[in-house]
CSV table of C-alpha atoms in Angstrom, one decimal:
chain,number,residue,atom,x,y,z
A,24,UNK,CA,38.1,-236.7,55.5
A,25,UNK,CA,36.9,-237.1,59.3
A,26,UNK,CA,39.5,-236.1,61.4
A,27,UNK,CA,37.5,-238.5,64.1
A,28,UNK,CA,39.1,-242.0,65.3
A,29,UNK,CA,37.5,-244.6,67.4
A,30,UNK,CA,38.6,-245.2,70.8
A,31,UNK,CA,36.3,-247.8,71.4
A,32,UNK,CA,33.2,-249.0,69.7
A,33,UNK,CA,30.9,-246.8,71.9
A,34,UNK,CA,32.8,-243.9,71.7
A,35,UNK,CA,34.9,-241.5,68.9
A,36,UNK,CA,37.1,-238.8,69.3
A,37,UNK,CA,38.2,-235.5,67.4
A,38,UNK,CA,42.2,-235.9,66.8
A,39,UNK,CA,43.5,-232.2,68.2
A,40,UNK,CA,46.5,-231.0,67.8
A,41,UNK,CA,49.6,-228.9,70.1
A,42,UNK,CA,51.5,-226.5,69.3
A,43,UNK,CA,54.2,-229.1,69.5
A,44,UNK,CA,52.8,-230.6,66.3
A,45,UNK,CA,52.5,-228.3,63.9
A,46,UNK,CA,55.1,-225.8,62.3
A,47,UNK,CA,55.0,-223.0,59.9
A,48,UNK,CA,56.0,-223.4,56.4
A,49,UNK,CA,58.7,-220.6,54.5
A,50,UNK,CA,57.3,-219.6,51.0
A,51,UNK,CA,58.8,-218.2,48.4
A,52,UNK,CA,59.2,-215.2,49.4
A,53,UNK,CA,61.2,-213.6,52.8
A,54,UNK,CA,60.8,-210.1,53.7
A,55,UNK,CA,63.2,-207.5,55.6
A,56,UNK,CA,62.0,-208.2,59.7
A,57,UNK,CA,62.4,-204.7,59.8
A,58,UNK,CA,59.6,-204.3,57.5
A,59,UNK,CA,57.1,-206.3,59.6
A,60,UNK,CA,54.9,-204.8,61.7
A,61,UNK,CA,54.0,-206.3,64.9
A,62,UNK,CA,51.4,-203.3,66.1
A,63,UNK,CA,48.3,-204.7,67.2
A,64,UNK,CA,44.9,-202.9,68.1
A,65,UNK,CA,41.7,-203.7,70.0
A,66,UNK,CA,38.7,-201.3,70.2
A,67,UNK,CA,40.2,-197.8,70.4
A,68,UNK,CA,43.7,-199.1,72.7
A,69,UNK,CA,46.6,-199.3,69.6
A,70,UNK,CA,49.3,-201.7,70.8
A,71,UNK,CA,53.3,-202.0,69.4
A,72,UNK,CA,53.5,-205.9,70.5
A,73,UNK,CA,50.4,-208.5,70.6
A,74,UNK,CA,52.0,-209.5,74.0
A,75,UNK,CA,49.1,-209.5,76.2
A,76,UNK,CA,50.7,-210.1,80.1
A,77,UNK,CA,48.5,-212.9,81.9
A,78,UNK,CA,46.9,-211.6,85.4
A,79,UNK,CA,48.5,-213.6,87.3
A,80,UNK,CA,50.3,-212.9,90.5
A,81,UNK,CA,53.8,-214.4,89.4
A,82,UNK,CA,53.9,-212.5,86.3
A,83,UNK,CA,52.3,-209.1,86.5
A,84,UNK,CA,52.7,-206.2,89.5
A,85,UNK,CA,51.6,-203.0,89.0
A,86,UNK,CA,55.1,-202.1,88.5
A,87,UNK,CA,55.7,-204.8,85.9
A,88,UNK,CA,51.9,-204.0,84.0
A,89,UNK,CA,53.1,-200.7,84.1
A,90,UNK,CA,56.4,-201.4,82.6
A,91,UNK,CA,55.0,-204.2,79.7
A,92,UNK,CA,52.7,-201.4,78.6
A,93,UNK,CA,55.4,-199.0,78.6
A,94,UNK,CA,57.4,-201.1,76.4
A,95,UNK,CA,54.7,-201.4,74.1
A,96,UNK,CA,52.5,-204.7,75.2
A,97,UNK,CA,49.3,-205.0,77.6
A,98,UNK,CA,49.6,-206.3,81.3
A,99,UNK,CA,46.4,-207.5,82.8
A,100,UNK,CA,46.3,-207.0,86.6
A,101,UNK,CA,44.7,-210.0,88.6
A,102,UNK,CA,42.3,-208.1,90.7
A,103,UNK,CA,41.1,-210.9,93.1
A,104,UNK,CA,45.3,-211.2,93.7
A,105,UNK,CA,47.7,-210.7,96.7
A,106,UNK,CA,47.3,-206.8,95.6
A,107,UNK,CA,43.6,-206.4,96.3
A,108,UNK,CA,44.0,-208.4,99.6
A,109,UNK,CA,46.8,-206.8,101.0
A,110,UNK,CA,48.0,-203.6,101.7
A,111,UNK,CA,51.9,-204.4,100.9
A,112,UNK,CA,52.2,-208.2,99.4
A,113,UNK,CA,55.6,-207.8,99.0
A,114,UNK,CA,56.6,-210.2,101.9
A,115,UNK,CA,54.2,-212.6,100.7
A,116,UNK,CA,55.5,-213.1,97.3
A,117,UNK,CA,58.8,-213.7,98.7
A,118,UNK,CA,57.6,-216.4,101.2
A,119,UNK,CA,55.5,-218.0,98.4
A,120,UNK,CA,59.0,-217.9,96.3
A,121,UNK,CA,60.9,-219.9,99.4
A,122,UNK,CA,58.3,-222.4,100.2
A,123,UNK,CA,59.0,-225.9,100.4
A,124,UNK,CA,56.7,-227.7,97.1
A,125,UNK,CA,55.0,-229.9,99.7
A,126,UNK,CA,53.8,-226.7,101.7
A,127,UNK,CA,53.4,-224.5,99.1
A,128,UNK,CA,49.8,-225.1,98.5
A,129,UNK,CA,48.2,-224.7,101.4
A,130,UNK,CA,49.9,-221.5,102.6
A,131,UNK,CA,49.0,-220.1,99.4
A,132,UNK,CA,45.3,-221.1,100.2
A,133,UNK,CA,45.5,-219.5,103.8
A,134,UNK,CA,47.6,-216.4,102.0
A,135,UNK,CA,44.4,-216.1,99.0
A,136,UNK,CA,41.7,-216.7,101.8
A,137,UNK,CA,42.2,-213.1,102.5
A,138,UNK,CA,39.4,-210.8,101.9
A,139,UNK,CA,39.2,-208.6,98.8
A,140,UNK,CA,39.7,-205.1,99.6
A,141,UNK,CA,37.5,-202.8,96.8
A,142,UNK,CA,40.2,-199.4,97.9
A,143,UNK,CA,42.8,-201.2,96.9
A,144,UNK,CA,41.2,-202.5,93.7
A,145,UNK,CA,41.0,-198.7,93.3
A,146,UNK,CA,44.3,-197.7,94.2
A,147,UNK,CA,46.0,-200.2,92.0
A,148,UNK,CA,44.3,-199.2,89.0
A,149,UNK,CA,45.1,-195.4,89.9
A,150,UNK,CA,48.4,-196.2,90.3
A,151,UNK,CA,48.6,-197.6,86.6
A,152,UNK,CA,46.4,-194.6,85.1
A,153,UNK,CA,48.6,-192.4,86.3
A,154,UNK,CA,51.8,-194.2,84.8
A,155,UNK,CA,49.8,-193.2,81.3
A,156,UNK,CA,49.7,-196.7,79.7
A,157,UNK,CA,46.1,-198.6,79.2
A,158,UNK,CA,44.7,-200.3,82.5
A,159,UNK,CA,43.4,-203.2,82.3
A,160,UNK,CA,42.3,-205.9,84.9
A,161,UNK,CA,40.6,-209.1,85.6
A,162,UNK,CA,38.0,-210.9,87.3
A,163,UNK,CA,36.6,-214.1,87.2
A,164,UNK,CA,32.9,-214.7,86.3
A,165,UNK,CA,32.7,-215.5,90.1
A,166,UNK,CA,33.5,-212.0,91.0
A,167,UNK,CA,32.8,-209.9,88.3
A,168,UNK,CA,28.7,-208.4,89.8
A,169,UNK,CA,30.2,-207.6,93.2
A,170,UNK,CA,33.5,-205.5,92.3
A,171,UNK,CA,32.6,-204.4,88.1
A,172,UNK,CA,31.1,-201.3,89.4
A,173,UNK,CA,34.4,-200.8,91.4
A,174,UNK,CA,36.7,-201.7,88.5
A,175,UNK,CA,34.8,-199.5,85.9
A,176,UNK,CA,34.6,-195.9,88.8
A,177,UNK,CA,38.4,-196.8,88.9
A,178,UNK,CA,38.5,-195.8,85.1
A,179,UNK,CA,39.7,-198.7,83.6
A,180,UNK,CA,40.2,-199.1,79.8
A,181,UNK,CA,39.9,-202.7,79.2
A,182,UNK,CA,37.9,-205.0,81.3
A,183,UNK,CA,38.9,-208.8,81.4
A,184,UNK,CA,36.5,-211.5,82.6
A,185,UNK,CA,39.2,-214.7,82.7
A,186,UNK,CA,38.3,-217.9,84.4
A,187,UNK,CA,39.3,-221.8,83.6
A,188,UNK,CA,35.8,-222.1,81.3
A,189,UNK,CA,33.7,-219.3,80.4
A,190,UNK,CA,30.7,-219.9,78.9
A,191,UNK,CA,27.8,-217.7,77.6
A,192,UNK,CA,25.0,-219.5,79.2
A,193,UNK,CA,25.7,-220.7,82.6
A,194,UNK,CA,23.1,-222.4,84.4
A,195,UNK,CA,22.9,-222.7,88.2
A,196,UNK,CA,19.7,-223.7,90.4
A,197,UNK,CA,21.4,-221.8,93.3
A,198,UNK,CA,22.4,-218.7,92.4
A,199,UNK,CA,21.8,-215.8,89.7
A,200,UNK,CA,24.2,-216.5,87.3
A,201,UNK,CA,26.2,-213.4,84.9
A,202,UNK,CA,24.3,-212.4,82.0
A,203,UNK,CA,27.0,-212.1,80.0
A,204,UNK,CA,25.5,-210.2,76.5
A,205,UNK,CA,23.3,-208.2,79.2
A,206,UNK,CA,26.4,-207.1,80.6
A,207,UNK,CA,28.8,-206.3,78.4
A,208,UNK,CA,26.2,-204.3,76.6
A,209,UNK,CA,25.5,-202.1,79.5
A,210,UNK,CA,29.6,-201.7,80.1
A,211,UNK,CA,31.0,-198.5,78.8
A,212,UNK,CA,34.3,-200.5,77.6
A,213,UNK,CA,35.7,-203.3,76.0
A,214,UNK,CA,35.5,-206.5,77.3
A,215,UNK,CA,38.0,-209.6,76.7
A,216,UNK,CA,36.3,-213.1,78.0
A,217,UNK,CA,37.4,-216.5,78.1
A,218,UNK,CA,38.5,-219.3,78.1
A,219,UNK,CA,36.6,-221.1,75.3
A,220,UNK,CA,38.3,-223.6,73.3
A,221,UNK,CA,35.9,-225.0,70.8
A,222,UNK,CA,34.0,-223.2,68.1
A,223,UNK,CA,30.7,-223.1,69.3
A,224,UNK,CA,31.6,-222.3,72.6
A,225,UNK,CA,33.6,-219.5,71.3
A,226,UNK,CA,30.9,-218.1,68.9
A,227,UNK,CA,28.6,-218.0,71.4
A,228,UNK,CA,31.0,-215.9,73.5
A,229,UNK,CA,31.1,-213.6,70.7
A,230,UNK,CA,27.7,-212.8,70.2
A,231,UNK,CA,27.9,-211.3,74.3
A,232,UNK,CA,29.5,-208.3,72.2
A,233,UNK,CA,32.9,-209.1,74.1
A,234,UNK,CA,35.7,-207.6,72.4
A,235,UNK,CA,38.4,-210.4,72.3
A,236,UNK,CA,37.8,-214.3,73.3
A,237,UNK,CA,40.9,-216.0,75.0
A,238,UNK,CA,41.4,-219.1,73.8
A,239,UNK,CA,42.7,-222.4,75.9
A,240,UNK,CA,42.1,-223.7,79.9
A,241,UNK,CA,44.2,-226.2,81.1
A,242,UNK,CA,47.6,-225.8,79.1
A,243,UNK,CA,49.5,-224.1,80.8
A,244,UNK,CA,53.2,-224.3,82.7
A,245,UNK,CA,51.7,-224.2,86.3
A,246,UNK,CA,48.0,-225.7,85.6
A,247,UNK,CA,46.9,-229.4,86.2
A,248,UNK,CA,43.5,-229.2,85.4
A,249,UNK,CA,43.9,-232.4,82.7
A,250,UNK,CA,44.7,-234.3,85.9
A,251,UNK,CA,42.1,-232.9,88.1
A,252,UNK,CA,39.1,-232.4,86.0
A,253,UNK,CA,39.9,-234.4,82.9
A,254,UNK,CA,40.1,-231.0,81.0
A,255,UNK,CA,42.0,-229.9,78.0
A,256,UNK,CA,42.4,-228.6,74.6
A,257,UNK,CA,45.2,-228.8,72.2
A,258,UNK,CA,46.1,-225.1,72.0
A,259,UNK,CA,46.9,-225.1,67.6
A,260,UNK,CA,43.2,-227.0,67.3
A,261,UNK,CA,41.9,-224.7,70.0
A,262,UNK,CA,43.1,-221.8,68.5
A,263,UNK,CA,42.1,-222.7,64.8
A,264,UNK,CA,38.6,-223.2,65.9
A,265,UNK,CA,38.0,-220.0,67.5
A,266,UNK,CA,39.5,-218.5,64.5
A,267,UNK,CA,37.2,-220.3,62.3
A,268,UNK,CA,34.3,-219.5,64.8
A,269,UNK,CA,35.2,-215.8,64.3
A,270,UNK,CA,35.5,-215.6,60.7
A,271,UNK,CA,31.8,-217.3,60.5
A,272,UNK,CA,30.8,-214.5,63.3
A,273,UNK,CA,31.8,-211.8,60.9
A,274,UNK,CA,29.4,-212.9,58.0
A,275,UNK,CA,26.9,-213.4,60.8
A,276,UNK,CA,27.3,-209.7,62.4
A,277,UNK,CA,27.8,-208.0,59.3
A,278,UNK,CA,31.3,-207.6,59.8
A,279,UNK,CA,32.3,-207.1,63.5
A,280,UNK,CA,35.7,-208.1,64.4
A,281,UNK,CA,36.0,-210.2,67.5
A,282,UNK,CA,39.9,-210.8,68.3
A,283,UNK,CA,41.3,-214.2,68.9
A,284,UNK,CA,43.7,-214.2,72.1
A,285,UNK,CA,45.7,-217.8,72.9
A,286,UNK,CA,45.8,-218.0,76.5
A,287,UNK,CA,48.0,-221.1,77.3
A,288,UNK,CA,50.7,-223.1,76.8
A,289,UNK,CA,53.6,-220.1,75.5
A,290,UNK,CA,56.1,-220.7,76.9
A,291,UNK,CA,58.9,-220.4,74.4
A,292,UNK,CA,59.2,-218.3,71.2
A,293,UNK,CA,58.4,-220.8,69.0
A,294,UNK,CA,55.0,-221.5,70.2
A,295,UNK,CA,54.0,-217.7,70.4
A,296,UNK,CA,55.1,-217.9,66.3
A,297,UNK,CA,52.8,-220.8,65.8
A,298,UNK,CA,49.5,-219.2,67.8
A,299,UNK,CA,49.5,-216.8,65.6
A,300,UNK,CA,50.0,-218.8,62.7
A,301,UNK,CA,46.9,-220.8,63.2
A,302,UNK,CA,45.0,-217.9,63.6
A,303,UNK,CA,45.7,-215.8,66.7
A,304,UNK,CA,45.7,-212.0,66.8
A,305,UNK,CA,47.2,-211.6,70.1
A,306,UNK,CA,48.8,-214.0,73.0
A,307,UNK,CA,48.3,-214.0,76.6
A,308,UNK,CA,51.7,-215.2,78.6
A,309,UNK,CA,52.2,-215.9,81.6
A,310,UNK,CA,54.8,-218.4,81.9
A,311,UNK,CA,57.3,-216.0,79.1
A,312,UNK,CA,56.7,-213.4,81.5
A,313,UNK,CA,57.3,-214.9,84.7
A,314,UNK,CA,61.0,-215.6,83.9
A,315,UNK,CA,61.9,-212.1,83.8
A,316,UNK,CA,64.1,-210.6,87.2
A,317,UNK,CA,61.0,-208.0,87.5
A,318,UNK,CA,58.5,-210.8,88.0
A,319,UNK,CA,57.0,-210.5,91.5
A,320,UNK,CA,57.4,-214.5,91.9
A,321,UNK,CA,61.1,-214.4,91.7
A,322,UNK,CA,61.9,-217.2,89.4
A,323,UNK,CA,58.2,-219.2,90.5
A,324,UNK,CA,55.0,-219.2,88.6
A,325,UNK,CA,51.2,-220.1,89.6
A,326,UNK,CA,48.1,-219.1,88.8
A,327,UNK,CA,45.1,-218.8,90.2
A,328,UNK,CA,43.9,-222.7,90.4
A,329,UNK,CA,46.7,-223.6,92.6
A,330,UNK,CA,45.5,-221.6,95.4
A,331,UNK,CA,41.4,-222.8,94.8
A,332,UNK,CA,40.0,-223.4,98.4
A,333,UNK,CA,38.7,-226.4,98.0
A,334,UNK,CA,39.9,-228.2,94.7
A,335,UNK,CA,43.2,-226.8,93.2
A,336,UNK,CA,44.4,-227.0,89.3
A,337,UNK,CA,47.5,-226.0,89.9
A,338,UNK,CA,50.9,-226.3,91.3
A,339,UNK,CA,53.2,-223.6,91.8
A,340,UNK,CA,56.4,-224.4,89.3
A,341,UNK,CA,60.0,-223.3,89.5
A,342,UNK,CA,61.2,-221.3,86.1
A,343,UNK,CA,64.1,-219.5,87.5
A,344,UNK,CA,64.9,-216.3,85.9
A,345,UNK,CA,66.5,-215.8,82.6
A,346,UNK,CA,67.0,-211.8,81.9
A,347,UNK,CA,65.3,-208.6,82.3
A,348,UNK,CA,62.1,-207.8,80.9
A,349,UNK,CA,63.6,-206.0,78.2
A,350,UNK,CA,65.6,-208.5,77.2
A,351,UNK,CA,62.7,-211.3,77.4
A,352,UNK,CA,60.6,-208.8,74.7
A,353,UNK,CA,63.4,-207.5,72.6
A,354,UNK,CA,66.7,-209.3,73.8
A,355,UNK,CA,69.4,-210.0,73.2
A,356,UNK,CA,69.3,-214.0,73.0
A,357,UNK,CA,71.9,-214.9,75.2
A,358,UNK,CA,70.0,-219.2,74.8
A,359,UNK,CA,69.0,-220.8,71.9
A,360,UNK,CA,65.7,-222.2,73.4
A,361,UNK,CA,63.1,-219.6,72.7
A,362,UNK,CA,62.7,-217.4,76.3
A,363,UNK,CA,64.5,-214.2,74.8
A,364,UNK,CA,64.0,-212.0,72.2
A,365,UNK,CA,60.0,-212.9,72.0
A,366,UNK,CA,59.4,-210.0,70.1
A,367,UNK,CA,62.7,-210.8,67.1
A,368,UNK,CA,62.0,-213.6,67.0
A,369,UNK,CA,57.8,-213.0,66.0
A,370,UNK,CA,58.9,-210.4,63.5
A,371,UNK,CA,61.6,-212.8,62.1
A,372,UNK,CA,59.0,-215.6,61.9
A,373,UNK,CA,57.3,-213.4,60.0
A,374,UNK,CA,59.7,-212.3,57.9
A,375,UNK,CA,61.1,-216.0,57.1
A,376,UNK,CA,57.8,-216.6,55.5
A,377,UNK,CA,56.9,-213.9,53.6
A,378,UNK,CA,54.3,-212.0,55.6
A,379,UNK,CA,54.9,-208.1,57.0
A,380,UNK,CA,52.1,-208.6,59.7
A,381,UNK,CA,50.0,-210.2,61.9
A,382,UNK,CA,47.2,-210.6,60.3
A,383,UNK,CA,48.2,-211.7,56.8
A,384,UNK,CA,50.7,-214.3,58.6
A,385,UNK,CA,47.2,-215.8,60.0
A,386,UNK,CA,47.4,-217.5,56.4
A,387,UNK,CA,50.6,-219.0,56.7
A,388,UNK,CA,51.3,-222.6,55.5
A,389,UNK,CA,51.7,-225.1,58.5
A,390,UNK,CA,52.7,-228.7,58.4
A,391,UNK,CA,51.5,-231.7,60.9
A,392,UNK,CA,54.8,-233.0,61.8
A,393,UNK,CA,54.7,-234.2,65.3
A,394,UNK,CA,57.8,-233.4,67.9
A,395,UNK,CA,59.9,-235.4,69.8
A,396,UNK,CA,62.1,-233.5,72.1
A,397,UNK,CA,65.6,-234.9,71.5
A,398,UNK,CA,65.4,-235.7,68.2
A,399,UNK,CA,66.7,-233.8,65.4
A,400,UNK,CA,64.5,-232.0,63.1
């Protein structure tokens, strides 16, 4: 059955489908969420929680990458952020946090048009080496030949190359372009990339050698890039693709394991449950992070497209702040909406329907049943 419908006669489209949509089915058997394992491993780095944190400036500090890998999780540092442009940003984050929405923008742009500083790539790293949890931090494709050498002396463990679209062949009549399979093989550590959001963008990814793919562009709290570019990707279809695209690169490679992060869109409990559900191994948050009173954006969220010099794909949004960041991984729920608890409420998920980790709940039952919010379910 085509999943195609016509939208006019000169053109058809591929239905895809949110997170919204879809939901995961019980079976008929539960489990004890104590017995369910949410541990989660990538290349030699063995994780406790699949909770990647997004490198973004609102969300993740040294302080706060520090702290999300103490508590078990991942934090990605943004190394073309506010850190690796200034000495102290502390100021700046707080007068990005009081800005008036109509000015926010542009002082953000005059704030990011600050040069990147390669020490303080250096010293930021250092700083979260010597905390003793796994470093990890990202550039964009953009950025990645002029500061990787800096990134890798630094002695970092992971290496993330994050950027709206990512794609494995990049063509460009004006510059050199990043060989992506050239360099990843001639990197001495594992490599996350993405986004990618269909399958055969995705597989091609994969066969770079990267480590992990992210999944998703465009679906996220603080991004606009639907209304800018015209750009998006339901993150459940998204997400199922990749999946599918990585299960097809196993038989191809012989049986390497490329992991499937969702990137986008996660905010709430709920929708972390479902990611995985459709075929996610681990989930990159931003947003879910970002409300916590150790955020550096103090109750406001953006990402890097909202500060873009010349076309931004992003807005900086107000969250507010809803609880510690111990009580956003591993509560307790003081709301019944899905921003505490992330962590209880994964493992309960899991537990509801049968399955004692991550990977077997990738085959999870799911149902097509489109939500309305304020109806009753």
């Amino acid at each position: 059955m085509s999943s195609e419908i016509e939208i006019g006669k000169g053109k058809r489209g591929r239905r895809g489908y949110s997170l919204d949509d879809i939901a995961v089915i019980p079976a008929r058997r539960t489990r004890d969420p104590e017995d369910v394992s949410l541990d989660w491993q990538i290349d030699a780095y063995r994780f406790a929680l699949p909770f990647i944190g997004a490198p973004m400036d609102s969300a993740m500090s040294p302080e706060t990458v520090i702290a999300l890998g103490q508590h078990g999780g991942l934090g990605v540092l943004d190394l073309e952020g506010l850190w690796t442009r200034y000495e102290d940003p502390a100021p700046l984050l707080a007068e990005i946090a009081q800005l008036p929405a109509e000015m926010a923008t542009a002082r953000m742009q005059e704030l990011y048009s600050a040069p990147i500083q390669a020490e303080l790539i250096t010293a930021r790293l250092e700083q979260i080496r010597e905390a003793g949890v796994t470093v990890a931090g990202a550039l964009t494709p953009q950025r990645t030949q002029q500061f990787y050498k800096t990134v890798v002396d630094a002695g970092v463990d992971i290496f993330v190359i994050r950027g709206t679209t990512v794609s494995a062949e990049h063509v460009s009549a004006n510059a050199e372009p990043l060989n992506l399979k050239q360099f990843i093989y001639e990197l001495d550590v594992p490599v996350i990339v993405g986004g990618a959001a269909t399958y055969t963008a995705a597989l091609h990814l994969m066969r770079t050698g990267a480590a992990g793919v992210l999944v998703g562009f465009g679906g996220g709290a603080a991004a606009t890039t639907r209304k800018t570019l015209g750009l998006h990707a339901p993150m459940a279809t998204a997400i199922a693709d990749v999946h599918a695209a990585r299960r097809d690169y196993m038989d191809e490679s012989g049986g390497r394991y490329v992991h499937v992060i969702a990137d986008g869109g996660l905010g709430t409990s709920g929708e972390i449950v479902k990611a995985f559900g459709v075929g996610a191994d681990a989930v990159m948050l931003g947003t879910a992070l970002a409300r916590s009173t150790e955020a550096p954006g103090r109750g406001m969220h953006w990402g890097a497209e909202a500060h873009h010099p010349e076309l931004p794909r992003g807005h900086r949004v107000e969250l507010g702040t809803v609880g510690s960041l111990e009580q956003v991984l591993f509560g307790p729920g003081r709301t019944a909406i899905g921003e505490l608890n992330l962590a209880g409420a994964l493992r309960r998920a899991l537990a509801t329907t049968g399955y004692v980790d991550l990977k077997e709940f990738q085959r999870v039952d799911v149902t097509v049943s489109p939500y309305q919010p304020g109806s009753v379910v």
